[in-house]
CSV table of C-alpha atoms and ligand atoms in Angstrom, one decimal:
chain,number,residue,atom,x,y,z
A,1,MET,CA,-82.2,175.5,53.4
A,2,ASN,CA,-78.5,175.8,54.2
A,3,THR,CA,-75.6,173.6,53.2
A,4,GLU,CA,-75.1,172.1,56.7
A,5,THR,CA,-78.6,170.5,56.7
A,6,LEU,CA,-78.5,169.2,53.2
A,7,ILE,CA,-74.8,168.2,52.7
A,8,GLN,CA,-73.3,165.9,55.3
A,9,ARG,CA,-69.6,165.8,56.0
A,10,GLU,CA,-67.3,162.8,56.4
A,11,VAL,CA,-69.9,160.1,55.6
A,12,PRO,CA,-68.7,156.5,55.8
A,13,LEU,CA,-69.6,154.6,52.6
A,14,GLN,CA,-68.7,151.0,53.6
A,15,ASN,CA,-72.3,150.0,53.8
A,16,LEU,CA,-73.2,151.8,50.6
A,17,ASN,CA,-71.0,149.9,48.2
A,18,SER,CA,-71.4,146.2,47.7
A,19,PHE,CA,-67.6,145.5,47.6
A,20,GLY,CA,-67.6,146.8,51.2
A,21,ILE,CA,-64.7,149.2,50.7
A,22,ALA,CA,-64.2,151.4,53.8
A,23,ALA,CA,-64.5,154.6,51.8
A,24,CYS,CA,-65.4,158.0,53.2
A,25,ALA,CA,-67.2,160.8,51.4
A,26,GLU,CA,-66.0,164.3,52.3
A,27,ARG,CA,-69.4,165.7,51.3
A,28,PHE,CA,-72.5,163.6,50.9
A,29,VAL,CA,-76.2,164.2,50.0
A,30,HIS,CA,-79.0,161.6,50.2
A,31,VAL,CA,-81.3,162.7,47.4
A,32,GLN,CA,-84.9,161.7,48.1
A,33,SER,CA,-86.8,163.9,45.7
A,34,LEU,CA,-86.5,166.1,42.6
A,35,GLU,CA,-87.2,169.2,44.7
A,36,GLN,CA,-84.2,168.3,46.9
A,37,LEU,CA,-82.1,167.9,43.9
A,38,ARG,CA,-83.1,171.3,42.6
A,39,SER,CA,-82.2,172.8,46.1
A,40,ILE,CA,-78.8,171.1,46.0
A,41,ARG,CA,-78.2,172.6,42.5
A,42,GLN,CA,-79.1,176.0,43.8
A,43,LEU,CA,-76.6,175.6,46.7
A,44,VAL,CA,-73.9,174.4,44.4
A,45,LEU,CA,-74.4,177.3,41.9
A,46,GLY,CA,-74.2,179.7,44.9
A,47,SER,CA,-71.0,178.5,46.3
A,48,ASP,CA,-67.6,178.6,44.5
A,49,ASP,CA,-66.4,175.9,46.8
A,50,LEU,CA,-69.1,173.5,45.7
A,51,LEU,CA,-69.1,174.6,42.1
A,52,ASN,CA,-65.5,173.6,41.7
A,53,LEU,CA,-66.1,170.1,43.2
A,54,GLN,CA,-66.6,167.2,40.9
A,55,ARG,CA,-69.8,165.3,41.5
A,56,PHE,CA,-70.2,161.5,41.9
A,57,VAL,CA,-73.6,159.9,41.6
A,58,LEU,CA,-74.0,156.8,43.8
A,59,GLY,CA,-76.8,154.3,43.1
A,60,GLY,CA,-76.9,151.0,44.9
A,61,GLY,CA,-73.1,151.0,44.9
A,62,SER,CA,-73.0,147.5,43.4
A,63,ASN,CA,-70.9,148.3,40.3
A,64,VAL,CA,-68.3,150.7,41.7
A,65,ILE,CA,-64.9,150.4,43.2
A,66,LEU,CA,-64.3,153.3,45.5
A,67,PRO,CA,-61.1,154.9,46.7
A,68,ASP,CA,-60.4,155.5,50.5
A,69,ARG,CA,-61.6,159.1,50.3
A,70,LEU,CA,-64.0,160.8,47.9
A,71,PRO,CA,-63.3,164.5,47.7
A,72,GLN,CA,-66.2,164.8,45.2
A,73,LEU,CA,-69.7,165.8,46.2
A,74,VAL,CA,-71.4,162.4,46.5
A,75,LEU,CA,-75.1,162.4,45.5
A,76,GLN,CA,-76.8,159.2,46.5
A,77,MET,CA,-79.9,158.7,44.5
A,78,ALA,CA,-82.7,157.5,46.8
A,79,ILE,CA,-85.9,158.6,45.0
A,80,LEU,CA,-88.6,156.0,45.6
A,81,GLY,CA,-91.9,155.1,44.1
A,82,ARG,CA,-93.3,152.4,41.7
A,83,GLU,CA,-96.5,152.4,39.9
A,84,LEU,CA,-98.5,151.2,36.9
A,85,ILE,CA,-98.8,154.3,34.8
A,86,GLN,CA,-100.7,152.9,31.8
A,87,GLU,CA,-102.2,149.8,30.4
A,88,THR,CA,-102.3,149.2,26.7
A,89,ASN,CA,-103.7,146.3,24.7
A,90,ASP,CA,-100.3,144.6,24.8
A,91,HIS,CA,-98.4,146.1,27.7
A,92,TYR,CA,-98.3,147.1,31.3
A,93,ILE,CA,-96.3,150.4,31.5
A,94,VAL,CA,-94.7,150.6,34.9
A,95,ARG,CA,-92.4,153.3,36.3
A,96,ALA,CA,-90.0,153.1,39.3
A,97,GLY,CA,-87.9,155.7,41.1
A,98,ALA,CA,-84.2,155.5,40.7
A,99,GLY,CA,-83.6,154.7,44.4
A,100,GLU,CA,-85.8,151.6,44.4
A,101,ASN,CA,-84.0,148.4,45.0
A,102,TRP,CA,-83.9,146.5,41.7
A,103,HIS,CA,-84.8,143.0,43.0
A,104,ALA,CA,-87.6,144.4,45.2
A,105,PHE,CA,-89.0,146.2,42.1
A,106,VAL,CA,-88.8,142.9,40.0
A,107,GLU,CA,-90.7,141.1,42.8
A,108,TRP,CA,-93.3,143.8,42.9
A,109,THR,CA,-93.9,143.6,39.2
A,110,LEU,CA,-94.3,139.8,39.4
A,111,GLN,CA,-96.7,140.1,42.4
A,112,GLN,CA,-98.8,142.6,40.4
A,113,GLY,CA,-99.0,140.1,37.5
A,114,TYR,CA,-96.7,142.1,35.2
A,115,PRO,CA,-94.2,139.6,33.6
A,116,GLY,CA,-90.9,140.2,31.8
A,117,LEU,CA,-88.3,141.1,34.3
A,118,GLU,CA,-88.1,137.6,36.0
A,119,ASN,CA,-84.7,136.6,34.4
A,120,LEU,CA,-83.2,139.7,36.0
A,121,SER,CA,-84.1,138.6,39.6
A,122,LEU,CA,-81.7,139.1,42.4
A,123,ILE,CA,-79.3,141.4,40.5
A,124,PRO,CA,-78.0,143.8,43.2
A,125,GLY,CA,-78.3,147.5,42.9
A,126,THR,CA,-81.0,150.1,42.2
A,127,VAL,CA,-83.5,150.8,39.4
A,128,GLY,CA,-81.6,154.0,38.5
A,129,ALA,CA,-78.3,152.2,38.1
A,130,ALA,CA,-79.8,149.4,36.0
A,131,PRO,CA,-79.8,151.3,32.6
A,132,ILE,CA,-76.3,152.6,33.2
A,133,GLN,CA,-74.7,149.3,32.6
A,134,ASN,CA,-77.8,147.7,30.9
A,135,ILE,CA,-77.8,144.9,33.5
A,136,GLY,CA,-78.3,141.4,32.2
A,137,ALA,CA,-78.4,137.8,33.1
A,138,TYR,CA,-79.8,134.4,32.0
A,139,GLY,CA,-80.5,135.4,28.4
A,140,ALA,CA,-82.1,138.8,29.2
A,141,GLU,CA,-81.0,142.4,29.4
A,142,MET,CA,-82.7,145.3,31.0
A,143,GLN,CA,-83.0,147.0,27.5
A,144,ASP,CA,-85.4,144.2,26.4
A,145,HIS,CA,-88.4,145.7,28.2
A,146,PHE,CA,-87.0,149.2,28.7
A,147,LEU,CA,-89.4,152.0,27.6
A,148,SER,CA,-87.8,155.3,28.7
A,149,LEU,CA,-86.2,157.1,31.6
A,150,THR,CA,-86.1,160.7,32.9
A,151,ALA,CA,-82.9,162.3,34.0
A,152,PHE,CA,-81.8,165.6,35.5
A,153,HIS,CA,-79.1,167.6,33.8
A,154,PHE,CA,-77.3,169.2,36.7
A,155,GLU,CA,-75.6,172.0,34.8
A,156,SER,CA,-78.8,173.3,33.1
A,157,GLY,CA,-81.3,172.1,35.7
A,158,GLU,CA,-83.4,170.6,32.9
A,159,ILE,CA,-85.2,167.3,32.8
A,160,LYS,CA,-84.8,165.1,29.8
A,161,THR,CA,-86.7,162.0,28.8
A,162,PHE,CA,-84.4,159.4,27.1
A,163,SER,CA,-85.9,156.9,24.6
A,164,LYS,CA,-84.4,153.5,24.3
A,165,LYS,CA,-82.5,154.6,21.2
A,166,GLU,CA,-81.0,157.6,22.9
A,167,CYS,CA,-79.7,155.4,25.7
A,168,ALA,CA,-77.5,153.6,23.2
A,169,PHE,CA,-77.7,150.3,25.1
A,170,ALA,CA,-75.1,147.7,24.4
A,171,TYR,CA,-73.6,144.7,26.3
A,172,ARG,CA,-73.2,146.1,29.9
A,173,ASP,CA,-73.0,149.6,28.4
A,174,SER,CA,-75.1,152.7,27.7
A,175,VAL,CA,-74.6,156.4,26.8
A,176,PHE,CA,-74.5,157.1,30.6
A,177,LYS,CA,-71.5,154.8,31.1
A,178,SER,CA,-69.6,155.6,27.9
A,179,VAL,CA,-69.7,159.4,28.3
A,180,SER,CA,-67.4,160.6,31.1
A,181,PRO,CA,-68.3,162.5,33.2
A,182,ASN,CA,-72.0,161.6,32.8
A,183,PRO,CA,-73.8,164.9,33.2
A,184,TYR,CA,-77.2,163.2,34.0
A,185,LEU,CA,-78.7,161.9,37.2
A,186,ILE,CA,-81.4,159.3,36.4
A,187,LEU,CA,-84.7,160.1,38.3
A,188,ASP,CA,-86.9,157.2,37.2
A,189,VAL,CA,-87.2,154.4,34.7
A,190,SER,CA,-90.2,153.1,32.8
A,191,PHE,CA,-90.7,149.6,31.4
A,192,ALA,CA,-93.2,148.1,28.9
A,193,LEU,CA,-94.0,144.7,30.3
A,194,PRO,CA,-95.7,142.3,27.9
A,195,LYS,CA,-99.2,140.9,28.4
A,196,LEU,CA,-98.4,138.0,26.1
A,197,TRP,CA,-95.6,136.2,27.8
A,198,TYR,CA,-93.3,133.3,27.0
A,199,PRO,CA,-90.7,132.0,29.4
A,200,SER,CA,-87.1,132.4,28.4
A,201,ILE,CA,-85.4,129.4,30.0
A,202,ASN,CA,-83.0,128.2,27.4
A,203,TYR,CA,-80.0,129.8,29.0
A,204,GLY,CA,-77.6,127.7,31.1
A,205,ASP,CA,-79.3,125.5,33.7
A,206,VAL,CA,-82.6,127.5,34.1
A,207,ALA,CA,-84.7,124.8,32.5
A,208,LEU,CA,-82.9,122.1,34.5
A,209,ARG,CA,-83.5,124.0,37.7
A,210,LEU,CA,-87.2,124.3,36.9
A,211,LYS,CA,-87.4,120.6,36.3
A,212,ASP,CA,-85.7,119.9,39.7
A,213,MET,CA,-88.3,122.2,41.3
A,214,GLY,CA,-91.1,120.0,39.7
A,215,VAL,CA,-92.3,122.9,37.5
A,216,THR,CA,-93.8,121.7,34.2
A,217,LYS,CA,-95.5,124.8,32.8
A,218,ALA,CA,-93.3,127.7,34.1
A,219,GLN,CA,-95.0,130.9,35.2
A,220,PRO,CA,-93.0,134.1,35.6
A,221,ILE,CA,-92.7,133.6,39.4
A,222,ASP,CA,-91.3,130.1,38.9
A,223,VAL,CA,-88.6,131.4,36.5
A,224,SER,CA,-87.8,134.1,39.1
A,225,ARG,CA,-87.4,131.5,41.8
A,226,ALA,CA,-85.3,129.3,39.7
A,227,ILE,CA,-83.0,132.2,38.8
A,228,VAL,CA,-82.8,133.3,42.5
A,229,ALA,CA,-81.7,129.7,43.4
A,230,ILE,CA,-79.1,129.5,40.6
A,231,ARG,CA,-77.6,132.9,41.5
A,232,GLN,CA,-77.5,132.0,45.2
A,233,SER,CA,-75.6,128.8,44.4
A,234,LYS,CA,-73.1,130.5,42.2
A,235,LEU,CA,-72.6,134.1,43.3
A,236,PRO,CA,-71.6,135.4,46.7
A,237,ASP,CA,-74.2,137.4,48.6
A,238,PRO,CA,-72.8,140.9,48.8
A,239,THR,CA,-74.2,141.4,52.3
A,240,ILE,CA,-72.0,138.5,53.5
A,241,ILE,CA,-69.0,138.7,51.1
A,242,GLY,CA,-68.2,142.0,49.5
A,243,ASN,CA,-68.2,141.8,45.6
A,244,ALA,CA,-69.3,143.7,42.5
A,245,GLY,CA,-70.7,140.8,40.5
A,246,SER,CA,-68.8,139.9,37.4
A,247,PHE,CA,-65.6,141.9,37.4
A,248,PHE,CA,-64.8,141.6,33.7
A,249,LYS,CA,-67.0,141.6,30.6
A,250,ASN,CA,-67.1,138.4,28.6
A,251,PRO,CA,-64.8,139.4,25.7
A,252,ILE,CA,-66.2,139.3,22.2
A,253,VAL,CA,-63.7,138.1,19.6
A,254,SER,CA,-63.6,137.3,15.9
A,255,CYS,CA,-64.2,133.8,14.7
A,256,ALA,CA,-60.5,133.6,13.8
A,257,VAL,CA,-59.4,134.4,17.4
A,258,LYS,CA,-61.9,131.9,18.8
A,259,ASN,CA,-60.7,129.2,16.4
A,260,ARG,CA,-57.1,130.0,17.3
A,261,ILE,CA,-57.8,129.5,21.0
A,262,LEU,CA,-59.9,126.4,20.5
A,263,GLU,CA,-57.0,124.8,18.6
A,264,SER,CA,-54.8,124.9,21.7
A,265,PHE,CA,-57.7,124.8,24.3
A,266,PRO,CA,-60.5,122.6,23.0
A,267,THR,CA,-62.6,123.1,26.2
A,268,CYS,CA,-62.8,126.9,25.8
A,269,VAL,CA,-66.4,128.1,26.4
A,270,SER,CA,-67.7,130.3,23.6
A,271,TYR,CA,-71.1,131.6,22.4
A,272,PRO,CA,-71.8,132.7,18.8
A,273,GLN,CA,-73.1,136.3,18.4
A,274,THR,CA,-75.5,137.5,15.8
A,275,ASP,CA,-72.7,139.4,14.0
A,276,GLY,CA,-70.6,136.3,13.4
A,277,ARG,CA,-68.2,137.0,16.4
A,278,TYR,CA,-68.0,134.9,19.5
A,279,LYS,CA,-68.4,135.7,23.2
A,280,LEU,CA,-65.8,133.9,25.3
A,281,ALA,CA,-66.5,133.0,28.9
A,282,ALA,CA,-64.1,135.2,30.9
A,283,GLY,CA,-64.7,133.0,34.0
A,284,TRP,CA,-63.2,130.1,32.0
A,285,LEU,CA,-60.2,132.1,30.8
A,286,ILE,CA,-59.5,133.3,34.3
A,287,GLU,CA,-59.9,129.8,35.8
A,288,GLN,CA,-57.4,128.4,33.2
A,289,CYS,CA,-54.8,130.9,34.5
A,290,GLY,CA,-55.1,129.4,38.0
A,291,TRP,CA,-56.9,132.3,39.6
A,292,LYS,CA,-60.1,130.6,40.7
A,293,GLY,CA,-60.3,130.6,44.5
A,294,ARG,CA,-57.0,132.4,44.9
A,295,ASP,CA,-56.5,135.2,47.5
A,296,CYS,CA,-54.0,138.1,47.2
A,297,GLY,CA,-54.2,139.7,50.7
A,298,ALA,CA,-57.6,141.2,51.1
A,299,VAL,CA,-58.8,140.6,47.5
A,300,GLY,CA,-59.7,137.2,46.3
A,301,VAL,CA,-61.2,135.4,43.3
A,302,TYR,CA,-64.5,133.7,44.3
A,303,GLU,CA,-64.1,129.9,44.5
A,304,LYS,CA,-67.3,129.1,42.7
A,305,GLN,CA,-67.1,131.7,39.9
A,306,ALA,CA,-63.7,133.0,38.7
A,307,LEU,CA,-65.3,136.1,37.2
A,308,VAL,CA,-66.1,137.5,40.6
A,309,LEU,CA,-63.5,139.3,42.7
A,310,VAL,CA,-64.3,139.3,46.4
A,311,ASN,CA,-63.4,141.4,49.5
A,312,ARG,CA,-61.8,139.0,52.1
A,313,GLY,CA,-61.9,141.9,54.6
A,314,GLY,CA,-60.3,145.4,54.4
A,315,ALA,CA,-59.8,145.5,50.6
A,316,THR,CA,-59.0,148.9,49.2
A,317,GLY,CA,-59.8,150.2,45.7
A,318,GLU,CA,-56.0,150.2,44.9
A,319,ALA,CA,-55.6,146.5,46.0
A,320,VAL,CA,-58.6,145.6,43.9
A,321,ARG,CA,-57.2,147.3,40.8
A,322,ALA,CA,-53.8,145.6,41.3
A,323,VAL,CA,-55.4,142.1,41.4
A,324,ALA,CA,-57.6,142.9,38.4
A,325,ASN,CA,-54.6,144.1,36.4
A,326,ARG,CA,-52.7,140.9,37.3
A,327,ILE,CA,-55.6,138.8,36.1
A,328,GLN,CA,-55.8,140.8,32.9
A,329,SER,CA,-52.1,140.4,32.2
A,330,ASP,CA,-52.2,136.6,32.9
A,331,VAL,CA,-55.1,136.1,30.6
A,332,PHE,CA,-53.5,138.2,27.9
A,333,ASP,CA,-50.2,136.3,28.2
A,334,ARG,CA,-51.9,133.0,27.9
A,335,PHE,CA,-54.7,133.7,25.3
A,336,ALA,CA,-53.8,137.1,23.8
A,337,VAL,CA,-57.3,138.3,24.8
A,338,GLN,CA,-57.7,141.6,26.6
A,339,LEU,CA,-60.3,141.5,29.4
A,340,GLU,CA,-62.3,144.6,30.0
A,341,ILE,CA,-63.1,145.6,33.6
A,342,GLU,CA,-66.8,145.8,34.2
A,343,PRO,CA,-67.4,147.9,37.4
A,344,VAL,CA,-66.4,151.6,37.4
A,345,PHE,CA,-63.3,152.6,39.4
A,346,ILE,CA,-63.9,156.0,41.0
B,401,LIG,N1,-67.0,129.2,33.8
B,401,LIG,C1,-65.8,128.6,34.1
B,401,LIG,N2,-65.2,128.9,35.3
B,401,LIG,C2,-65.7,129.8,36.1
B,401,LIG,C3,-66.9,130.5,35.8
B,401,LIG,C4,-67.5,130.2,34.6
B,401,LIG,O1,-65.4,127.7,33.4
B,401,LIG,O2,-65.1,130.0,37.2
B,401,LIG,C5,-67.7,128.9,32.6
B,401,LIG,C6,-69.0,128.1,33.0
B,401,LIG,O3,-68.7,126.8,33.1
B,401,LIG,C7,-69.9,128.4,31.8
B,401,LIG,C8,-69.4,129.8,31.4
B,401,LIG,O4,-68.2,130.0,31.9
B,401,LIG,O5,-69.8,127.5,30.8
B,401,LIG,C9,-70.4,130.9,31.7
B,401,LIG,O6,-70.5,131.0,33.1
B,401,LIG,P1,-71.9,131.6,33.8
B,401,LIG,O7,-73.1,131.0,33.2
B,401,LIG,O8,-71.7,131.5,35.3
B,401,LIG,O9,-71.9,133.1,33.4
B,401,LIG,P2,-70.9,134.2,33.0
B,401,LIG,O10,-70.7,134.3,31.6
B,401,LIG,O11,-69.6,134.0,33.8
B,401,LIG,C10,-72.6,136.1,32.8
B,401,LIG,C11,-72.9,137.5,33.4
B,401,LIG,C12,-73.4,137.4,34.8
B,401,LIG,C13,-74.7,136.7,34.7
B,401,LIG,C14,-74.5,135.3,34.1
B,401,LIG,C15,-75.7,134.5,33.9
B,401,LIG,C16,-71.2,138.9,32.3
B,401,LIG,C17,-70.0,139.7,32.5
B,401,LIG,N3,-71.6,138.2,33.4
B,401,LIG,O12,-71.6,135.5,33.6
B,401,LIG,O13,-73.7,138.8,35.2
B,401,LIG,O14,-75.3,136.5,36.0
B,401,LIG,O15,-73.8,135.4,32.8
B,401,LIG,O16,-76.5,135.1,32.9
B,401,LIG,O17,-71.8,139.0,31.2
B,401,LIG,C18,-72.8,140.6,36.4
B,401,LIG,O18,-72.9,141.2,35.3
B,401,LIG,O19,-72.4,141.1,37.5
B,401,LIG,C19,-73.2,139.2,36.4
B,401,LIG,C20,-73.2,138.5,37.5
């Protein structure tokens, strides 16, 4: 196989990133199998030109902010497949290819009767990207039912299986996000889904939504439907309004900092953590600074959720960074709390 057939030139990425930035990849590969990945590696090793290029791995593009042009070799992970690989007394063990759409995978597990991922319904992105930032919502995180993943180490060509411990999951974080550049390409992810299931509906308005839906004894599919409805009412649909979900992490602060803020701002929203610290609602902090619903040229702050930056049309990565920095500095000036950006700027 030669470079021309495998590596495409000047590929527009606007439809491959949820923020809808009109980026362009100078060299792009759509990776559909491990065999293909091995061929690409051979090509790269055999060409000084390609060997000197940095590589950038694109998943569903829902947690990245791209520049106008990407000189890197862009590898879009599109390996498909989902299957039950084992059934134990307590669990269904399922595996999905990195390129599977996350929400379609969650729906598939629920249709098969494998519960556990319902609180993570409708999160944009792919299965392979889910462990990188340990996606989470409505009281659940991907790590809760994560079993293991396999990844390809590009330099050595070796395949490594990562246990949960080795992934070092944390709030919107993992070893794959914290080590830069990440040398691994995730191939597939396995989950252990529980046979004994209890609904987790105490977060926010999930229980209320189920009540409104007339559900008295919630099944996994009901929880999923409630969460889909809540997300649709609060968060912009990336196929209509470009966005990357929450743009900042909810900051975790000491009890003293939380108390200091509460003294001056008694309505500040905070959640106690198991280690005695407090998670502050970044959306609330940003809203207090007058940013909710505000537009700065092509970049705006969503009118229904101040934690979400949106593309009003023609946003560039640079413009997004400028607005994010202004929000960070306003929040810092007012509350002396540093907001951490959640998506990755390339
Ligand atoms: N709030 C405001 N103003 C706003 C937005 C929120 O005051 O403009 C307040 C709300 O009233 C609420 C609190 O902030 O009391 C929390 O808001 P919400 O329940 O909407 O959740 P969040 O903390 O803003 C987090 C996740 C979301 C996830 C939701 C639901 C992070 C960074 N974000 O948002 O995840 O869907 O909880 O579990 O942890 C994502 O990561 O992309 C994402 C969307």
